[in-house]
Short mmCIF file of C-alpha atoms and ligand atoms in Angstrom, two decimals:
data_model
loop_
_atom_site.label_atom_id
_atom_site.label_comp_id
_atom_site.label_asym_id
_atom_site.label_seq_id
_atom_site.Cartn_x
_atom_site.Cartn_y
_atom_site.Cartn_z
CA MET Q 197 -45.27 -185.44 104.81
CA PHE Q 198 -42.34 -182.96 105.13
CA LYS Q 199 -42.39 -182.28 101.36
CA LYS Q 200 -46.18 -181.60 101.44
CA THR Q 201 -45.81 -179.08 104.33
CA SER Q 202 -42.95 -177.28 102.62
CA LEU Q 203 -44.83 -177.23 99.29
CA ARG Q 204 -47.88 -175.85 101.07
CA ARG Q 205 -45.69 -173.12 102.68
CA LYS Q 206 -44.12 -172.24 99.34
CA LEU Q 207 -47.56 -171.92 97.67
CA LYS Q 208 -48.82 -169.75 100.51
CA GLY Q 209 -45.70 -167.51 100.19
CA LEU Q 210 -46.32 -167.24 96.48
CA SER Q 211 -50.02 -166.35 96.97
CA ILE Q 212 -49.08 -163.63 99.50
CA LYS Q 213 -46.55 -162.21 97.05
CA LEU Q 214 -49.21 -162.13 94.33
CA PHE Q 215 -51.66 -160.56 96.75
CA CYS Q 216 -49.13 -157.78 97.56
CA LYS Q 217 -48.45 -157.29 93.89
CA ARG Q 218 -52.22 -156.98 93.15
CA LYS Q 219 -52.57 -154.50 96.05
CA LYS Q 220 -49.50 -152.58 94.78
CA ILE Q 221 -47.64 -153.07 98.04
CA THR Q 222 -43.85 -152.66 97.85
CA ILE Q 223 -42.31 -155.47 99.86
CA THR Q 224 -38.75 -156.31 100.91
CA ASP Q 225 -39.66 -159.92 101.51
CA THR Q 226 -42.85 -161.88 101.86
CA PRO Q 227 -44.87 -160.85 104.89
CA SER Q 228 -46.46 -163.52 107.10
CA PHE Q 229 -50.24 -163.77 107.22
CA SER Q 230 -51.72 -166.05 109.94
CA GLY Q 231 -55.43 -166.76 109.87
CA ALA Q 232 -57.53 -164.44 107.71
CA TRP Q 233 -55.65 -162.10 105.40
CA PRO Q 234 -56.02 -158.38 105.94
CA TYR Q 235 -58.57 -156.39 103.96
CA ILE Q 236 -56.40 -153.88 102.03
CA SER Q 237 -57.60 -150.97 99.92
CA ASN Q 238 -54.63 -149.17 98.47
CA LYS Q 239 -55.06 -146.10 96.30
CA GLY Q 240 -51.74 -144.58 97.45
CA VAL Q 241 -48.41 -146.06 98.43
CA ILE Q 242 -47.81 -148.95 100.85
CA ARG Q 243 -44.23 -149.93 101.67
CA LEU Q 244 -43.65 -152.91 103.88
CA GLY Q 245 -40.27 -153.82 105.47
CA GLY Q 246 -39.10 -157.41 105.66
CA GLN Q 247 -40.49 -159.98 108.16
CA CYS Q 248 -43.68 -158.11 108.99
CA SER Q 249 -46.49 -160.22 110.30
CA PHE Q 250 -50.27 -159.94 110.38
CA ARG Q 251 -52.23 -162.24 112.63
CA SER Q 252 -56.03 -162.49 112.42
CA PHE Q 253 -57.85 -165.43 113.90
CA ARG Q 254 -60.95 -163.71 115.26
CA LEU Q 255 -61.35 -160.31 113.64
CA HIS Q 256 -60.29 -158.98 110.28
CA GLN Q 257 -57.62 -156.38 109.90
CA THR Q 258 -58.43 -153.44 107.64
CA ILE Q 259 -55.82 -151.27 105.92
CA THR Q 260 -56.98 -148.30 103.84
CA VAL Q 261 -54.58 -145.99 102.05
CA GLN Q 262 -56.31 -143.21 100.23
CA ALA Q 263 -55.06 -141.55 97.02
CA GLU Q 264 -51.77 -139.72 97.41
CA ALA Q 265 -51.37 -141.10 100.96
CA THR Q 266 -48.47 -143.23 102.16
CA LEU Q 267 -48.24 -146.04 104.69
CA GLU Q 268 -44.76 -147.17 105.59
CA ILE Q 269 -44.15 -150.09 107.93
CA GLY Q 270 -40.64 -150.97 109.12
CA GLU Q 271 -39.21 -154.46 109.21
CA GLY Q 272 -40.27 -156.96 111.83
CA SER Q 273 -43.52 -155.15 112.81
CA PHE Q 274 -46.45 -157.20 114.05
CA PHE Q 275 -50.24 -156.49 113.75
CA ASN Q 276 -52.73 -158.37 115.86
CA ASP Q 277 -56.38 -159.24 115.36
CA GLY Q 278 -58.73 -156.48 114.21
CA VAL Q 279 -56.16 -153.72 113.70
CA ASN Q 280 -57.61 -150.93 111.59
CA ILE Q 281 -55.30 -148.47 109.81
CA CYS Q 282 -56.45 -145.58 107.63
CA ALA Q 283 -53.96 -143.23 105.96
CA SER Q 284 -55.20 -140.10 104.19
CA GLN Q 285 -51.78 -138.46 104.16
CA SER Q 286 -48.97 -140.31 105.89
CA ILE Q 287 -48.58 -142.99 108.54
CA LYS Q 288 -45.17 -144.27 109.40
CA ILE Q 289 -44.73 -147.24 111.65
CA GLY Q 290 -41.10 -148.07 112.62
CA ARG Q 291 -39.23 -151.30 112.89
CA ASN Q 292 -40.29 -154.09 115.27
CA ALA Q 293 -43.47 -152.33 116.38
CA LYS Q 294 -46.21 -154.42 117.97
CA ILE Q 295 -49.70 -153.19 117.41
CA GLY Q 296 -52.21 -154.82 119.74
CA ASP Q 297 -55.66 -156.24 118.94
CA MET Q 298 -58.37 -153.85 117.84
CA THR Q 299 -56.09 -150.86 117.70
CA TYR Q 300 -57.00 -148.06 115.34
CA VAL Q 301 -54.38 -145.91 113.65
CA PHE Q 302 -55.97 -142.96 111.76
CA ASP Q 303 -54.30 -139.85 110.30
CA THR Q 304 -57.72 -138.30 109.55
CA ASP Q 305 -60.75 -137.56 111.65
CA PHE Q 306 -62.98 -138.36 108.61
CA HIS Q 307 -65.59 -135.73 109.56
CA GLN Q 308 -65.55 -131.99 110.33
CA LEU Q 309 -66.06 -130.88 113.86
CA SER Q 310 -68.13 -127.83 112.74
CA PRO Q 311 -68.82 -125.84 109.54
CA ASP Q 312 -65.87 -123.50 110.13
CA ARG Q 313 -63.40 -126.38 110.34
CA ASP Q 314 -61.83 -128.58 107.72
CA VAL Q 315 -61.60 -132.27 108.35
CA LYS Q 316 -58.40 -132.75 110.47
CA LYS Q 317 -55.69 -134.60 108.60
CA ALA Q 318 -52.24 -134.85 110.09
CA SER Q 319 -49.46 -137.43 109.80
CA VAL Q 320 -48.93 -140.16 112.34
CA VAL Q 321 -45.54 -141.55 113.35
CA ILE Q 322 -45.08 -144.64 115.52
CA GLY Q 323 -41.41 -145.28 116.35
CA ASN Q 324 -39.19 -148.35 116.42
CA ASN Q 325 -39.80 -151.05 119.02
CA VAL Q 326 -43.09 -149.45 120.12
CA TRP Q 327 -45.72 -151.64 121.72
CA VAL Q 328 -49.33 -150.44 121.48
CA GLY Q 329 -51.62 -152.34 123.89
CA ALA Q 330 -54.95 -153.72 122.72
CA ASN Q 331 -57.98 -151.48 122.06
CA SER Q 332 -55.96 -148.32 121.73
CA MET Q 333 -56.53 -145.45 119.27
CA ILE Q 334 -53.77 -143.50 117.70
CA LEU Q 335 -55.34 -140.42 116.21
CA ALA Q 336 -54.35 -137.80 113.58
CA GLY Q 337 -51.19 -135.85 114.36
CA SER Q 338 -49.89 -138.29 116.94
CA SER Q 339 -46.33 -139.43 117.33
CA ILE Q 340 -44.95 -142.06 119.62
CA GLY Q 341 -41.15 -142.16 120.25
CA ASP Q 342 -38.97 -145.22 119.91
CA ASN Q 343 -39.34 -148.01 122.50
CA SER Q 344 -42.36 -146.54 124.22
CA VAL Q 345 -45.40 -148.53 125.37
CA ILE Q 346 -49.04 -147.46 125.04
CA ALA Q 347 -51.10 -149.19 127.71
CA ALA Q 348 -54.16 -151.11 126.66
CA GLY Q 349 -57.25 -149.03 125.91
CA SER Q 350 -55.41 -145.70 125.59
CA ILE Q 351 -56.14 -142.92 123.15
CA VAL Q 352 -53.13 -141.09 121.83
CA VAL Q 353 -53.62 -137.52 120.63
CA GLY Q 354 -50.35 -135.65 120.30
CA GLU Q 355 -46.77 -136.51 121.13
CA ILE Q 356 -45.60 -139.36 123.34
CA PRO Q 357 -41.77 -139.20 123.87
CA PRO Q 358 -39.42 -142.19 123.46
CA ASN Q 359 -38.71 -144.73 126.20
CA CYS Q 360 -41.84 -144.34 128.31
CA LEU Q 361 -45.08 -145.93 129.32
CA ALA Q 362 -48.15 -143.80 128.45
CA ALA Q 363 -51.72 -144.67 129.36
CA GLY Q 364 -55.23 -143.33 129.48
CA THR Q 365 -57.50 -140.97 127.56
CA PRO Q 366 -55.82 -138.89 126.37
CA ALA Q 367 -52.66 -140.93 126.91
CA LYS Q 368 -50.18 -139.36 129.40
CA VAL Q 369 -46.75 -140.48 130.36
CA ILE Q 370 -46.90 -142.62 133.49
CA LYS Q 371 -43.22 -143.58 133.77
CA SER Q 372 -39.97 -143.65 131.83
CA LEU Q 373 -38.54 -146.95 130.78
CA ASN Q 374 -34.88 -147.86 130.99
CA ILE Q 375 -34.25 -149.45 127.59
CA PRO Q 376 -30.71 -150.20 126.47
CA ASP Q 377 -29.68 -149.41 122.87
CA GLY Q 378 -30.59 -152.16 120.51
CA TRP Q 379 -32.94 -154.00 122.92
CA LEU Q 380 -36.02 -155.43 121.24
CA ARG Q 381 -39.24 -156.38 122.92
CA GLN Q 382 -40.30 -159.96 122.34
C1 COA J 212 -49.12 -151.01 130.86
C2 COA J 212 -49.01 -152.51 131.19
C3 COA J 212 -48.05 -153.17 130.22
C4 COA J 212 -48.55 -152.66 132.65
O1 COA J 212 -47.30 -152.14 132.86
P1 COA J 212 -46.64 -152.12 134.35
O2 COA J 212 -45.36 -151.43 134.35
O3 COA J 212 -46.71 -153.47 134.89
O4 COA J 212 -47.67 -151.14 134.97
P2 COA J 212 -48.42 -151.22 136.39
O5 COA J 212 -49.45 -152.33 136.32
O6 COA J 212 -47.43 -151.24 137.46
O7 COA J 212 -49.24 -149.87 136.33
C5 COA J 212 -48.53 -148.62 136.41
C6 COA J 212 -49.61 -147.57 136.47
O8 COA J 212 -50.24 -147.56 135.17
C7 COA J 212 -51.64 -147.76 135.31
N1 COA J 212 -52.06 -148.53 134.17
C8 COA J 212 -51.60 -149.74 133.77
N2 COA J 212 -52.29 -150.12 132.64
C9 COA J 212 -53.12 -149.14 132.35
C10 COA J 212 -54.07 -148.95 131.33
N3 COA J 212 -54.23 -149.91 130.38
N4 COA J 212 -54.77 -147.81 131.22
C11 COA J 212 -54.61 -146.88 132.21
N5 COA J 212 -53.72 -147.00 133.25
C12 COA J 212 -53.04 -148.10 133.28
C13 COA J 212 -51.78 -148.51 136.56
O9 COA J 212 -53.03 -148.30 137.18
C14 COA J 212 -50.70 -147.85 137.44
O10 COA J 212 -51.14 -146.57 137.92
P3 COA J 212 -50.69 -146.08 139.38
O11 COA J 212 -49.24 -145.97 139.34
O12 COA J 212 -51.46 -144.79 139.51
O13 COA J 212 -51.16 -147.10 140.31
C15 COA J 212 -50.40 -153.20 131.10
O14 COA J 212 -51.29 -152.65 132.00
C16 COA J 212 -51.02 -153.15 129.73
O15 COA J 212 -51.72 -152.20 129.34
N6 COA J 212 -50.75 -154.17 128.91
C17 COA J 212 -51.14 -154.23 127.53
C18 COA J 212 -51.49 -155.72 127.22
C19 COA J 212 -52.01 -155.83 125.84
O16 COA J 212 -52.81 -155.06 125.37
N7 COA J 212 -51.51 -156.77 125.10
C20 COA J 212 -51.89 -156.93 123.69
C21 COA J 212 -51.14 -158.00 122.96
S1 COA J 212 -50.20 -157.25 121.63
#
């Protein structure tokens, strides 16, 4: 019984490694996929730190990296059901980030606002130990500082400093958080 389970685990690990290789994802070690595996379209560069996990029991996760774009994800980051990431330039997600269900992270608006405007494309940075609550949107040009929390259902457009709780549309700082150096959210 034990042997069967460990063999199954090894085979799953091997399949995930092959999947990453096929999708041209640079990995430090094998990520964990629980439930359905993410849909990934990679025409650019994806770098994944060690011990990242993707959990998808109800809704698929979708990761799109366009040509010449980069998606970097730091070690220990976690992605919940239905997360949708699209990089047209650069999206950096730090270490030990937690990205809640149905959250969208886009560094492009995809469409022009009006004929005189180009499509907005601007890098997105999500810091280390950041927790993004469910149903949030992190839009082009946003940055979220280390340790901060984005409350559920918020829309981030612009800069959220480190060590704070931000909420709403557009997300605004509600309070600062006292977070000791090296503390990681569970
Ligand atoms: C932000 C959160 C963590 C609560 O933190 P808290 O420190 O206990 O905050 P409080 O409930 O005391 O609320 C503080 C203020 O933020 C407001 N607030 C809390 N959550 C909010 C939200 N999602 N959107 C807008 N405002 C929110 C409260 O109304 C309150 O405002 P007030 O001071 O004017 O009364 C929680 O509301 C939340 O969003 N959790 C996310 C859960 C989730 O998505 N998990 C996904 C699994 S990965």
